[in-house]
C-alpha cells in the first residue's frame, strides 16, 4: 500500500483556535489588572479618614493680653482628650479660619524643637503638653498665634498631621466667641 503524503499535516494543530485562546487569556489578564488598579487608585484618592477624630481639642481662645487689654491675642488652648500620648516631634499643625488655610507654620508640637524652627503666624508654643517628648492625655498646650489672627465670630479649625505620611490624625473645630 502506498502511503499518501499530503501537504497538510494531520497532527491537529489549529492556528485559529490557538490565536483565539491567546486573545481570551490576554483579555482576562487585562480585566484582572484593571480591577486591581482601579481599586488601588480609588483607595489612594479617597482619604482613609474623611472626618478624623478629635484628639487635641480646642478648649478656648483668649482675646486679652496679660494686662487685660483686648488685643485679640489669639491664644488657642488645646487639650489632649485622647487615650494615648502623642509623640510631639512626629506631628505638625495647620490652622484654618472659616475653612481657609492660614499661613501659620507649625512644624512640630514639641516646644523645645519649635523655638529654633522657621515659624510664621505663631509667636510661641507652650504648656504641659508641648513641654517634653509626649503630649499626655489631659495635658494642655497653648498656640500663641499672632495678635488679631482670630476674631469673634470666626470658625477655627486645627488639624494635627502625622509627619511620616501627611495624614490628619486629629481635627478640632471651634466657634470663636
Backbone as ProteinMPNN parsed JSONL, in Angstrom:
{"seq_chain_A": "XXXXXXXXXXXXXXXXXXXXXXXXXXXXXXXXXXXXXXXXXXXXXXXXXXXXXXXXXXXXXXXXXXXXXXXXXXXXXXXXXXXXXXXXXXXXXXXXXXXXXXXXXXXXXXXXXXXXXXXXXXXXXXXXXXXXXXXXXXXXXXXXXXXXXXXXXXXXXXXXXXXXXXXXXXXXXXXXX", "coords_chain_A": {"N_chain_A": [[0.816, -1.147, 0.0], [0.452, 2.123, -0.785], [1.729, 4.849, 0.8], [0.22, 7.83, 1.443], [1.329, 11.002, 1.079], [0.608, 14.112, 2.216], [0.26, 17.627, 1.72], [-0.778, 18.886, 3.832], [-0.708, 18.754, 7.339], [-1.474, 16.204, 9.667], [-1.546, 16.513, 12.401], [-3.247, 17.9, 14.122], [-3.017, 20.604, 14.826], [-4.299, 23.797, 15.206], [-4.132, 26.896, 14.063], [-5.987, 28.993, 14.256], [-7.638, 28.455, 16.49], [-5.723, 28.516, 18.531], [-4.898, 31.172, 18.399], [-7.279, 32.496, 19.148], [-7.534, 31.529, 21.789], [-5.241, 32.663, 22.991], [-5.863, 35.398, 22.755], [-8.209, 35.514, 24.34], [-7.158, 34.772, 26.848], [-5.393, 36.918, 27.255], [-7.211, 39.089, 27.412], [-8.627, 38.4, 29.741], [-6.567, 38.551, 31.677], [-5.971, 41.3, 31.427], [-8.381, 42.413, 32.341], [-8.382, 41.586, 35.025], [-6.068, 42.911, 35.944], [-6.847, 45.593, 35.477], [-9.001, 45.806, 37.262], [-7.661, 45.53, 39.708], [-5.969, 47.789, 39.639], [-7.851, 49.879, 39.51], [-9.07, 49.65, 41.997], [-6.848, 50.208, 43.615], [-6.183, 52.869, 42.807], [-8.524, 54.202, 43.495], [-8.644, 53.871, 46.3], [-6.339, 55.25, 46.997], [-6.933, 57.837, 46.325], [-9.11, 58.563, 47.863], [-9.375, 59.861, 51.064], [-8.213, 58.139, 53.969], [-9.549, 58.636, 56.255], [-12.122, 60.59, 56.278], [-13.266, 62.23, 58.104], [-11.515, 62.992, 60.598], [-10.754, 61.919, 64.005], [-11.219, 63.78, 67.082], [-8.542, 64.541, 68.843], [-6.578, 66.293, 69.913], [-8.131, 68.81, 71.318], [-9.675, 71.971, 70.808], [-9.832, 74.087, 73.433], [-10.182, 76.692, 74.351], [-10.16, 80.158, 73.238], [-8.23, 82.9, 73.725], [-8.654, 86.359, 73.962], [-7.583, 88.519, 75.23], [-4.7, 90.304, 76.392], [-1.937, 89.816, 78.734], [-2.197, 91.999, 80.403], [-4.845, 92.499, 80.512], [-5.964, 93.867, 78.428], [-7.915, 94.234, 75.455], [-6.703, 92.699, 72.775], [-7.075, 90.908, 70.866], [-5.569, 88.567, 71.228], [-5.261, 85.958, 70.372], [-4.628, 83.452, 71.549], [-4.628, 80.099, 71.584], [-5.891, 77.422, 73.296], [-5.187, 74.058, 73.604], [-6.251, 70.737, 74.38], [-5.317, 67.424, 75.155], [-7.563, 65.099, 74.571], [-7.609, 62.501, 74.049], [-6.798, 58.966, 74.467], [-4.247, 58.101, 74.391], [-0.78, 59.066, 74.616], [0.732, 61.631, 72.564], [3.52, 61.643, 70.48], [5.378, 64.344, 70.424], [7.291, 65.339, 68.514], [6.665, 64.059, 66.175], [4.541, 65.235, 64.901], [2.769, 67.864, 63.186], [1.023, 71.022, 62.77], [-1.883, 72.532, 61.311], [-3.654, 75.529, 60.652], [-6.917, 76.676, 60.252], [-9.225, 79.155, 59.294], [-12.546, 79.815, 59.122], [-12.718, 77.759, 57.2], [-10.563, 78.355, 55.542], [-7.251, 77.897, 54.824], [-4.68, 79.087, 56.867], [-1.693, 81.079, 56.76], [0.149, 79.866, 58.71], [2.806, 78.489, 60.202], [3.571, 75.576, 61.721], [5.721, 73.384, 62.533], [6.324, 71.418, 64.352], [5.147, 69.886, 67.392], [6.521, 69.978, 69.676], [7.805, 71.916, 72.163], [10.543, 72.629, 72.698], [11.799, 72.025, 70.278], [10.406, 73.668, 68.612], [11.182, 76.336, 68.986], [13.759, 76.917, 67.608], [12.915, 76.528, 64.978], [11.754, 77.538, 61.687], [9.081, 79.537, 61.863], [5.908, 80.949, 61.234], [3.35, 83.313, 61.728], [2.803, 82.479, 64.213], [3.735, 82.99, 67.541], [4.62, 81.64, 69.814], [4.824, 78.471, 71.513], [3.612, 76.686, 74.105], [3.16, 75.124, 77.373], [1.933, 72.305, 79.362], [1.546, 70.138, 77.673], [3.088, 70.45, 75.15], [5.624, 70.606, 76.27], [8.312, 68.596, 76.771], [8.688, 65.159, 75.617], [6.33, 63.751, 74.995], [2.851, 64.411, 74.52], [0.761, 64.132, 76.906], [-2.388, 62.473, 77.721], [-4.992, 64.616, 78.789], [-3.312, 66.766, 79.322], [-2.56, 70.229, 78.588], [-1.877, 72.684, 76.041], [-0.644, 75.723, 74.588], [-1.135, 77.552, 71.67], [0.284, 80.344, 70.688], [-0.778, 82.478, 68.664], [-0.222, 85.048, 66.142], [-1.211, 88.32, 67.161], [-4.554, 89.299, 66.572], [-5.131, 87.416, 64.662], [-7.271, 85.683, 65.087], [-10.66, 86.349, 65.427], [-13.728, 87.22, 67.169], [-16.593, 85.324, 66.19], [-15.451, 83.935, 64.143], [-14.873, 80.695, 62.675], [-12.81, 78.379, 63.904], [-10.406, 76.006, 62.978], [-8.269, 73.363, 63.734], [-5.924, 71.221, 62.498], [-4.147, 68.309, 63.204], [-1.277, 66.837, 62.054], [0.26, 63.857, 61.048], [3.634, 63.556, 60.493], [5.085, 61.587, 59.027], [3.414, 60.437, 57.073], [1.631, 62.367, 56.309], [-1.002, 62.291, 57.097], [-4.057, 63.462, 58.502], [-4.549, 63.292, 61.823], [-6.006, 64.274, 63.868], [-8.716, 66.468, 64.294], [-10.004, 69.527, 65.204], [-12.727, 71.636, 65.718], [-13.903, 74.878, 66.347], [-16.13, 77.325, 67.456], [-15.513, 80.631, 67.596], [-15.9, 82.915, 70.225]], "CA_chain_A": [[0.0, 0.0, 0.0], [1.213, 3.366, -0.846], [1.439, 5.843, 1.817], [-0.028, 9.082, 0.797], [1.858, 12.171, 1.766], [-0.114, 15.321, 1.814], [0.904, 18.88, 2.12], [-1.356, 19.276, 5.115], [-0.317, 17.879, 8.425], [-2.598, 15.61, 10.373], [-1.255, 16.473, 13.832], [-4.3, 18.56, 14.877], [-2.721, 21.981, 15.215], [-5.185, 24.762, 14.568], [-3.68, 28.249, 14.392], [-7.115, 29.874, 14.577], [-8.032, 28.197, 17.88], [-4.631, 28.992, 19.387], [-4.961, 32.64, 18.412], [-8.434, 32.879, 19.969], [-7.211, 31.251, 23.194], [-4.276, 33.678, 23.452], [-6.599, 36.665, 22.892], [-9.085, 35.383, 25.504], [-6.306, 34.804, 28.036], [-4.902, 38.291, 27.394], [-8.324, 39.922, 27.875], [-8.889, 38.062, 31.144], [-5.49, 39.142, 32.482], [-6.156, 42.757, 31.409], [-9.517, 42.726, 33.203], [-7.926, 41.419, 36.408], [-5.141, 44.009, 36.22], [-7.623, 46.836, 35.541], [-9.758, 45.787, 38.516], [-6.709, 45.798, 40.794], [-5.507, 49.175, 39.56], [-8.95, 50.779, 39.85], [-9.202, 49.605, 43.451], [-5.698, 50.909, 44.18], [-6.267, 54.309, 42.563], [-9.651, 54.718, 44.255], [-8.295, 53.957, 47.711], [-5.297, 56.244, 47.22], [-7.503, 59.167, 46.148], [-10.04, 58.819, 48.94], [-8.665, 59.847, 52.334], [-8.565, 56.999, 54.801], [-10.469, 59.11, 57.268], [-12.596, 61.88, 55.812], [-13.577, 63.025, 59.276], [-10.63, 62.459, 61.644], [-11.222, 62.104, 65.378], [-10.703, 64.936, 67.821], [-7.621, 64.098, 69.892], [-6.209, 67.571, 70.526], [-9.345, 69.613, 71.194], [-9.588, 73.395, 71.144], [-10.542, 74.309, 74.683], [-10.555, 78.106, 74.434], [-9.386, 81.156, 72.507], [-8.103, 84.072, 74.592], [-8.529, 87.596, 73.185], [-6.987, 89.576, 76.054], [-3.293, 90.097, 76.739], [-1.704, 89.611, 80.17], [-2.593, 93.213, 81.128], [-6.293, 92.601, 80.477], [-6.401, 94.691, 77.3], [-8.408, 93.496, 74.302], [-5.754, 92.792, 71.654], [-7.314, 89.714, 70.057], [-4.276, 87.904, 71.43], [-5.274, 84.717, 69.586], [-4.009, 82.34, 72.274], [-5.505, 78.936, 71.439], [-5.553, 76.354, 74.233], [-5.531, 72.706, 73.152], [-6.154, 69.684, 75.402], [-5.335, 66.056, 74.645], [-8.714, 64.378, 75.119], [-7.456, 61.112, 73.625], [-6.414, 57.996, 75.492], [-2.826, 57.793, 74.209], [0.072, 60.249, 74.441], [1.24, 61.915, 71.219], [4.953, 61.927, 70.422], [5.316, 65.709, 69.893], [8.159, 65.571, 67.354], [6.135, 63.379, 64.992], [3.325, 65.884, 64.421], [2.735, 69.289, 62.883], [-0.352, 71.522, 62.855], [-2.36, 73.504, 60.333], [-4.715, 76.367, 61.197], [-7.913, 77.122, 59.278], [-10.244, 80.07, 59.785], [-13.677, 79.754, 58.189], [-12.321, 76.779, 56.171], [-9.466, 78.862, 54.719], [-5.97, 77.607, 55.469], [-3.913, 80.28, 57.211], [-0.243, 80.946, 56.613], [0.687, 79.658, 60.052], [3.703, 77.342, 60.068], [3.856, 74.881, 62.979], [6.357, 72.158, 62.046], [6.46, 70.437, 65.428], [4.366, 70.184, 68.589], [7.454, 69.942, 70.806], [8.19, 73.303, 72.428], [11.994, 72.823, 72.571], [12.144, 71.985, 68.855], [9.684, 74.742, 67.932], [11.897, 77.617, 69.118], [14.709, 77.212, 66.534], [12.391, 76.281, 63.632], [11.138, 78.657, 60.983], [7.643, 79.541, 62.084], [5.29, 82.192, 60.811], [1.967, 83.407, 62.156], [2.726, 81.996, 65.592], [4.852, 83.527, 68.319], [5.14, 80.731, 70.836], [4.136, 77.209, 71.783], [3.995, 76.356, 75.482], [2.187, 74.394, 78.178], [2.369, 70.984, 79.825], [1.514, 69.193, 76.553], [4.245, 70.56, 74.256], [6.88, 70.503, 77.0], [8.673, 67.185, 76.882], [8.618, 64.36, 74.396], [4.976, 63.291, 74.715], [1.708, 65.201, 74.964], [-0.022, 63.136, 77.641], [-3.826, 62.738, 77.813], [-5.371, 65.563, 79.836], [-2.43, 67.939, 79.331], [-2.919, 71.318, 77.679], [-0.822, 73.471, 75.416], [-1.143, 76.973, 74.013], [-0.575, 78.081, 70.436], [0.2, 81.802, 70.775], [-0.767, 82.982, 67.295], [-0.049, 86.499, 66.024], [-2.383, 89.078, 67.593], [-5.501, 89.657, 65.524], [-5.374, 86.312, 63.722], [-8.591, 85.109, 65.351], [-11.635, 87.332, 65.909], [-15.023, 86.616, 67.5], [-17.431, 85.008, 65.041], [-14.728, 83.039, 63.235], [-14.842, 79.262, 62.952], [-11.403, 77.976, 63.945], [-10.154, 74.567, 62.843], [-6.86, 72.986, 63.836], [-5.64, 69.846, 62.092], [-2.861, 67.763, 63.63], [-0.843, 65.999, 60.939], [1.396, 62.962, 61.263], [4.645, 63.95, 59.506], [5.596, 60.494, 58.196], [2.56, 60.138, 55.917], [0.784, 63.512, 55.983], [-2.399, 62.03, 57.449], [-4.651, 64.237, 59.588], [-4.924, 62.328, 62.863], [-6.918, 64.945, 64.784], [-9.306, 67.71, 63.781], [-10.848, 70.183, 66.188], [-13.417, 72.812, 65.175], [-14.336, 75.692, 67.483], [-16.755, 78.602, 67.109], [-14.876, 81.632, 68.455], [-16.821, 83.904, 70.82]], "C_chain_A": [[0.875, 1.23, 0.0], [0.763, 4.308, 0.264], [1.296, 7.18, 1.134], [0.519, 10.216, 1.636], [1.091, 13.385, 1.283], [0.643, 16.549, 2.285], [0.376, 19.343, 3.478], [-0.973, 18.258, 6.171], [-1.556, 17.36, 9.131], [-2.385, 15.62, 11.895], [-2.226, 17.303, 14.671], [-4.002, 19.977, 15.321], [-3.649, 22.911, 14.449], [-4.744, 26.164, 14.963], [-4.823, 29.175, 14.785], [-7.545, 29.697, 16.033], [-6.96, 28.704, 18.839], [-4.656, 30.509, 19.501], [-6.119, 33.118, 19.277], [-8.174, 32.636, 21.457], [-6.236, 32.28, 23.766], [-4.979, 35.015, 23.668], [-7.502, 36.62, 24.126], [-8.284, 35.46, 26.801], [-5.786, 36.219, 28.3], [-6.0, 39.214, 27.916], [-8.656, 39.653, 29.341], [-7.826, 38.671, 32.052], [-5.605, 40.662, 32.539], [-7.298, 43.174, 32.326], [-9.128, 42.616, 34.676], [-6.999, 42.562, 36.803], [-5.88, 45.336, 36.352], [-8.416, 46.912, 36.84], [-8.852, 46.099, 39.701], [-6.269, 47.255, 40.797], [-6.61, 50.165, 39.902], [-9.16, 50.795, 41.354], [-8.071, 50.383, 44.106], [-5.83, 52.413, 43.994], [-7.423, 54.915, 43.336], [-9.287, 54.869, 45.725], [-7.204, 54.975, 47.967], [-5.832, 57.658, 47.064], [-8.445, 59.534, 47.281], [-9.274, 58.791, 50.251], [-9.144, 58.688, 53.2], [-9.558, 57.396, 55.883], [-10.936, 60.501, 56.875], [-12.965, 62.788, 56.977], [-12.752, 62.486, 60.446], [-11.183, 62.708, 63.047], [-10.631, 63.372, 65.995], [-9.858, 64.4, 68.976], [-7.1, 65.312, 70.651], [-7.368, 68.525, 70.272], [-9.074, 71.062, 71.565], [-10.459, 73.611, 72.372], [-11.015, 75.754, 74.801], [-9.681, 78.941, 73.511], [-9.41, 82.418, 73.357], [-7.854, 85.307, 73.725], [-7.792, 88.702, 73.942], [-5.528, 89.265, 76.352], [-3.155, 89.954, 78.252], [-2.077, 90.821, 81.008], [-4.101, 93.41, 81.121], [-6.825, 93.461, 79.341], [-6.848, 93.795, 76.147], [-7.469, 93.727, 73.123], [-6.018, 91.687, 70.633], [-6.036, 88.891, 70.014], [-4.16, 86.577, 70.682], [-4.463, 83.598, 70.236], [-4.992, 81.17, 72.278], [-5.019, 77.845, 72.385], [-6.088, 75.032, 73.697], [-5.365, 71.731, 74.312], [-6.187, 68.327, 74.707], [-6.484, 65.322, 75.329], [-8.694, 62.909, 74.689], [-7.048, 60.222, 74.777], [-4.934, 57.648, 75.438], [-2.023, 59.088, 74.13], [0.496, 60.395, 72.976], [2.718, 62.242, 71.321], [5.098, 63.257, 69.686], [6.124, 65.937, 68.623], [7.582, 65.005, 66.06], [4.952, 64.09, 64.347], [3.555, 67.365, 64.132], [1.27, 69.719, 62.947], [-0.627, 72.505, 61.727], [-3.554, 74.224, 60.932], [-5.613, 76.828, 60.053], [-8.879, 78.073, 59.97], [-11.324, 80.139, 58.716], [-13.325, 78.912, 56.962], [-11.273, 77.294, 55.191], [-8.163, 78.626, 55.47], [-5.185, 78.902, 55.657], [-2.425, 80.017, 57.026], [0.372, 80.96, 58.008], [1.507, 78.38, 59.974], [4.033, 76.8, 61.455], [4.4, 73.511, 62.59], [6.527, 71.083, 63.105], [5.551, 70.851, 66.577], [5.239, 70.155, 69.837], [8.038, 71.339, 71.0], [9.685, 73.541, 72.227], [12.437, 72.834, 71.111], [11.497, 73.132, 68.086], [10.494, 76.036, 67.903], [12.87, 77.859, 67.972], [14.162, 77.015, 65.114], [11.895, 77.575, 63.01], [9.64, 78.555, 61.213], [7.101, 80.934, 61.748], [3.836, 82.171, 61.265], [1.746, 82.926, 63.575], [3.964, 82.481, 66.329], [5.474, 82.49, 69.239], [4.252, 79.492, 70.935], [4.571, 76.792, 73.183], [2.865, 75.601, 76.176], [2.708, 73.019, 78.547], [2.369, 69.953, 78.701], [2.75, 69.265, 75.676], [5.598, 70.453, 74.956], [7.179, 69.026, 77.215], [8.459, 66.464, 75.568], [7.194, 63.987, 74.006], [3.94, 64.257, 75.268], [0.744, 64.201, 75.586], [-1.513, 63.484, 77.631], [-4.132, 63.638, 79.008], [-4.513, 66.813, 79.871], [-2.87, 68.959, 78.284], [-1.673, 71.983, 77.121], [-1.445, 74.687, 74.764], [-0.38, 77.29, 72.741], [-0.792, 79.59, 70.501], [0.347, 82.366, 69.363], [-0.565, 84.5, 67.303], [-1.34, 87.196, 66.439], [-3.254, 89.434, 66.391], [-5.789, 88.551, 64.531], [-6.796, 85.787, 63.857], [-9.479, 86.176, 65.978], [-12.919, 86.603, 66.309], [-15.873, 86.433, 66.236], [-16.759, 84.081, 64.043], [-14.965, 81.591, 63.649], [-13.393, 78.821, 62.805], [-11.321, 76.462, 63.823], [-8.659, 74.335, 62.928], [-6.746, 71.505, 63.504], [-4.257, 69.467, 62.588], [-2.478, 66.697, 62.608], [0.354, 65.157, 61.338], [2.392, 63.219, 60.134], [5.02, 62.825, 58.549], [4.732, 60.196, 56.982], [1.6, 61.268, 55.553], [-0.682, 63.334, 56.339], [-2.84, 62.915, 58.614], [-5.143, 63.237, 60.626], [-5.893, 62.935, 63.874], [-7.423, 66.221, 64.121], [-10.225, 68.261, 64.853], [-11.419, 71.451, 65.567], [-14.058, 73.548, 66.341], [-14.938, 76.994, 66.97], [-16.255, 79.652, 68.102], [-15.91, 82.65, 68.924], [-16.081, 85.146, 71.224]], "O_chain_A": [[1.885, 1.327, 0.697], [-0.417, 4.488, 0.566], [2.148, 7.599, 0.35], [0.171, 10.344, 2.81], [0.957, 13.629, 0.084], [1.535, 16.485, 3.131], [1.035, 20.111, 4.178], [-0.925, 17.055, 5.913], [-2.58, 18.042, 9.172], [-2.988, 14.812, 12.601], [-2.019, 17.395, 15.881], [-4.731, 20.497, 16.166], [-3.773, 22.833, 13.227], [-4.966, 26.576, 16.101], [-4.614, 30.076, 15.597], [-7.789, 30.681, 16.731], [-7.294, 29.277, 19.877], [-4.457, 31.06, 20.584], [-5.956, 34.053, 20.061], [-8.558, 33.454, 22.293], [-6.395, 32.717, 24.906], [-4.718, 35.695, 24.66], [-7.555, 37.59, 24.881], [-8.69, 36.139, 27.744], [-5.745, 36.661, 29.448], [-5.736, 40.045, 28.786], [-8.936, 40.585, 30.096], [-8.155, 39.248, 33.088], [-5.363, 41.257, 33.589], [-7.194, 44.186, 33.018], [-9.508, 43.464, 35.484], [-7.138, 43.12, 37.891], [-5.573, 46.125, 37.246], [-8.492, 47.975, 37.455], [-9.237, 46.85, 40.597], [-6.206, 47.882, 41.855], [-6.339, 51.193, 40.523], [-9.405, 51.856, 41.929], [-8.304, 51.136, 45.051], [-5.607, 53.165, 44.943], [-7.313, 56.051, 43.796], [-9.592, 55.895, 46.334], [-7.14, 55.526, 49.066], [-5.251, 58.595, 47.612], [-8.564, 60.71, 47.624], [-8.589, 57.809, 50.539], [-10.315, 58.309, 53.17], [-10.322, 56.56, 56.365], [-10.233, 61.484, 57.11], [-12.969, 64.01, 56.825], [-13.219, 61.63, 61.197], [-11.992, 63.614, 63.245], [-9.67, 63.946, 65.483], [-10.386, 63.876, 69.956], [-7.169, 65.362, 71.879], [-7.564, 68.993, 69.151], [-8.34, 71.348, 72.511], [-11.662, 73.353, 72.354], [-12.113, 76.014, 75.292], [-8.62, 78.506, 73.063], [-10.478, 82.943, 73.672], [-6.969, 85.311, 72.87], [-7.418, 89.713, 73.348], [-5.159, 88.106, 76.543], [-4.155, 89.972, 78.97], [-2.26, 90.688, 82.218], [-4.592, 94.396, 81.671], [-8.02, 93.754, 79.298], [-6.256, 92.747, 75.887], [-7.442, 94.813, 72.543], [-5.281, 91.544, 69.658], [-5.5, 88.567, 68.955], [-3.05, 86.13, 70.393], [-3.711, 82.889, 69.566], [-6.053, 81.241, 72.898], [-3.877, 77.396, 72.292], [-7.27, 74.9, 73.38], [-4.454, 71.874, 75.128], [-6.978, 68.105, 73.791], [-6.399, 64.968, 76.505], [-9.645, 62.168, 74.936], [-6.961, 60.666, 75.921], [-4.418, 56.979, 76.334], [-2.523, 60.097, 73.633], [0.604, 59.408, 72.247], [3.119, 63.041, 72.167], [4.958, 63.305, 68.464], [5.677, 66.666, 67.737], [7.968, 65.427, 64.97], [4.411, 63.607, 63.353], [4.403, 68.019, 64.739], [0.382, 68.891, 63.152], [0.266, 73.209, 61.255], [-4.37, 73.621, 61.63], [-5.137, 77.305, 59.023], [-9.302, 77.825, 61.1], [-11.059, 80.474, 57.561], [-13.6, 79.304, 55.829], [-11.112, 76.724, 54.112], [-7.987, 79.087, 56.598], [-5.045, 79.702, 54.733], [-1.963, 78.88, 57.124], [1.018, 81.923, 58.422], [0.965, 77.307, 59.71], [4.684, 77.467, 62.258], [3.631, 72.581, 62.346], [6.844, 69.94, 62.775], [5.221, 72.029, 66.721], [4.728, 70.295, 70.948], [8.687, 71.877, 70.103], [10.067, 74.555, 71.642], [13.352, 73.573, 70.747], [11.986, 73.524, 67.027], [10.488, 76.749, 66.9], [12.823, 78.94, 67.386], [14.863, 77.301, 64.144], [11.649, 78.566, 63.697], [9.008, 77.585, 60.797], [7.767, 81.949, 61.959], [3.17, 81.137, 61.195], [0.625, 82.962, 64.08], [5.083, 82.398, 65.824], [6.69, 82.455, 69.424], [3.101, 79.482, 70.499], [5.757, 76.568, 73.426], [1.766, 75.46, 75.639], [3.783, 72.61, 78.108], [3.122, 68.982, 78.768], [3.409, 68.246, 75.469], [6.615, 70.231, 74.298], [6.365, 68.299, 77.785], [8.102, 67.061, 74.553], [6.877, 63.914, 72.819], [4.12, 64.843, 76.336], [0.006, 63.511, 74.883], [-1.87, 64.659, 77.542], [-3.597, 63.443, 80.099], [-4.948, 67.834, 80.404], [-3.458, 68.621, 77.257], [-0.574, 71.857, 77.662], [-2.628, 74.685, 74.426], [0.851, 77.301, 72.723], [-1.923, 80.062, 70.384], [1.45, 82.689, 68.923], [-0.717, 85.151, 68.336], [-2.434, 86.732, 66.115], [-2.753, 89.819, 65.334], [-6.616, 88.731, 63.638], [-7.449, 85.483, 62.859], [-9.09, 86.827, 66.947], [-13.173, 85.492, 65.841], [-15.868, 87.276, 65.338], [-17.428, 83.502, 63.187], [-15.222, 81.298, 64.817], [-12.821, 78.882, 61.717], [-12.064, 75.73, 64.477], [-7.876, 75.024, 62.274], [-7.376, 70.655, 64.133], [-3.301, 70.223, 62.411], [-3.248, 65.777, 62.332], [1.332, 65.661, 61.89], [2.043, 63.115, 58.959], [5.251, 63.082, 57.368], [5.248, 59.75, 55.957], [0.838, 61.146, 54.595], [-1.52, 64.138, 55.93], [-2.105, 63.097, 59.584], [-6.036, 62.435, 60.355], [-6.526, 62.214, 64.645], [-6.668, 66.951, 63.478], [-11.111, 67.565, 65.35], [-10.692, 72.242, 64.966], [-14.676, 72.937, 67.213], [-14.333, 77.685, 66.151], [-16.538, 79.572, 69.298], [-16.691, 83.176, 68.131], [-16.687, 86.085, 71.74]]}, "name": "protein", "num_of_chains": 1, "seq": "XXXXXXXXXXXXXXXXXXXXXXXXXXXXXXXXXXXXXXXXXXXXXXXXXXXXXXXXXXXXXXXXXXXXXXXXXXXXXXXXXXXXXXXXXXXXXXXXXXXXXXXXXXXXXXXXXXXXXXXXXXXXXXXXXXXXXXXXXXXXXXXXXXXXXXXXXXXXXXXXXXXXXXXXXXXXXXXXX"}
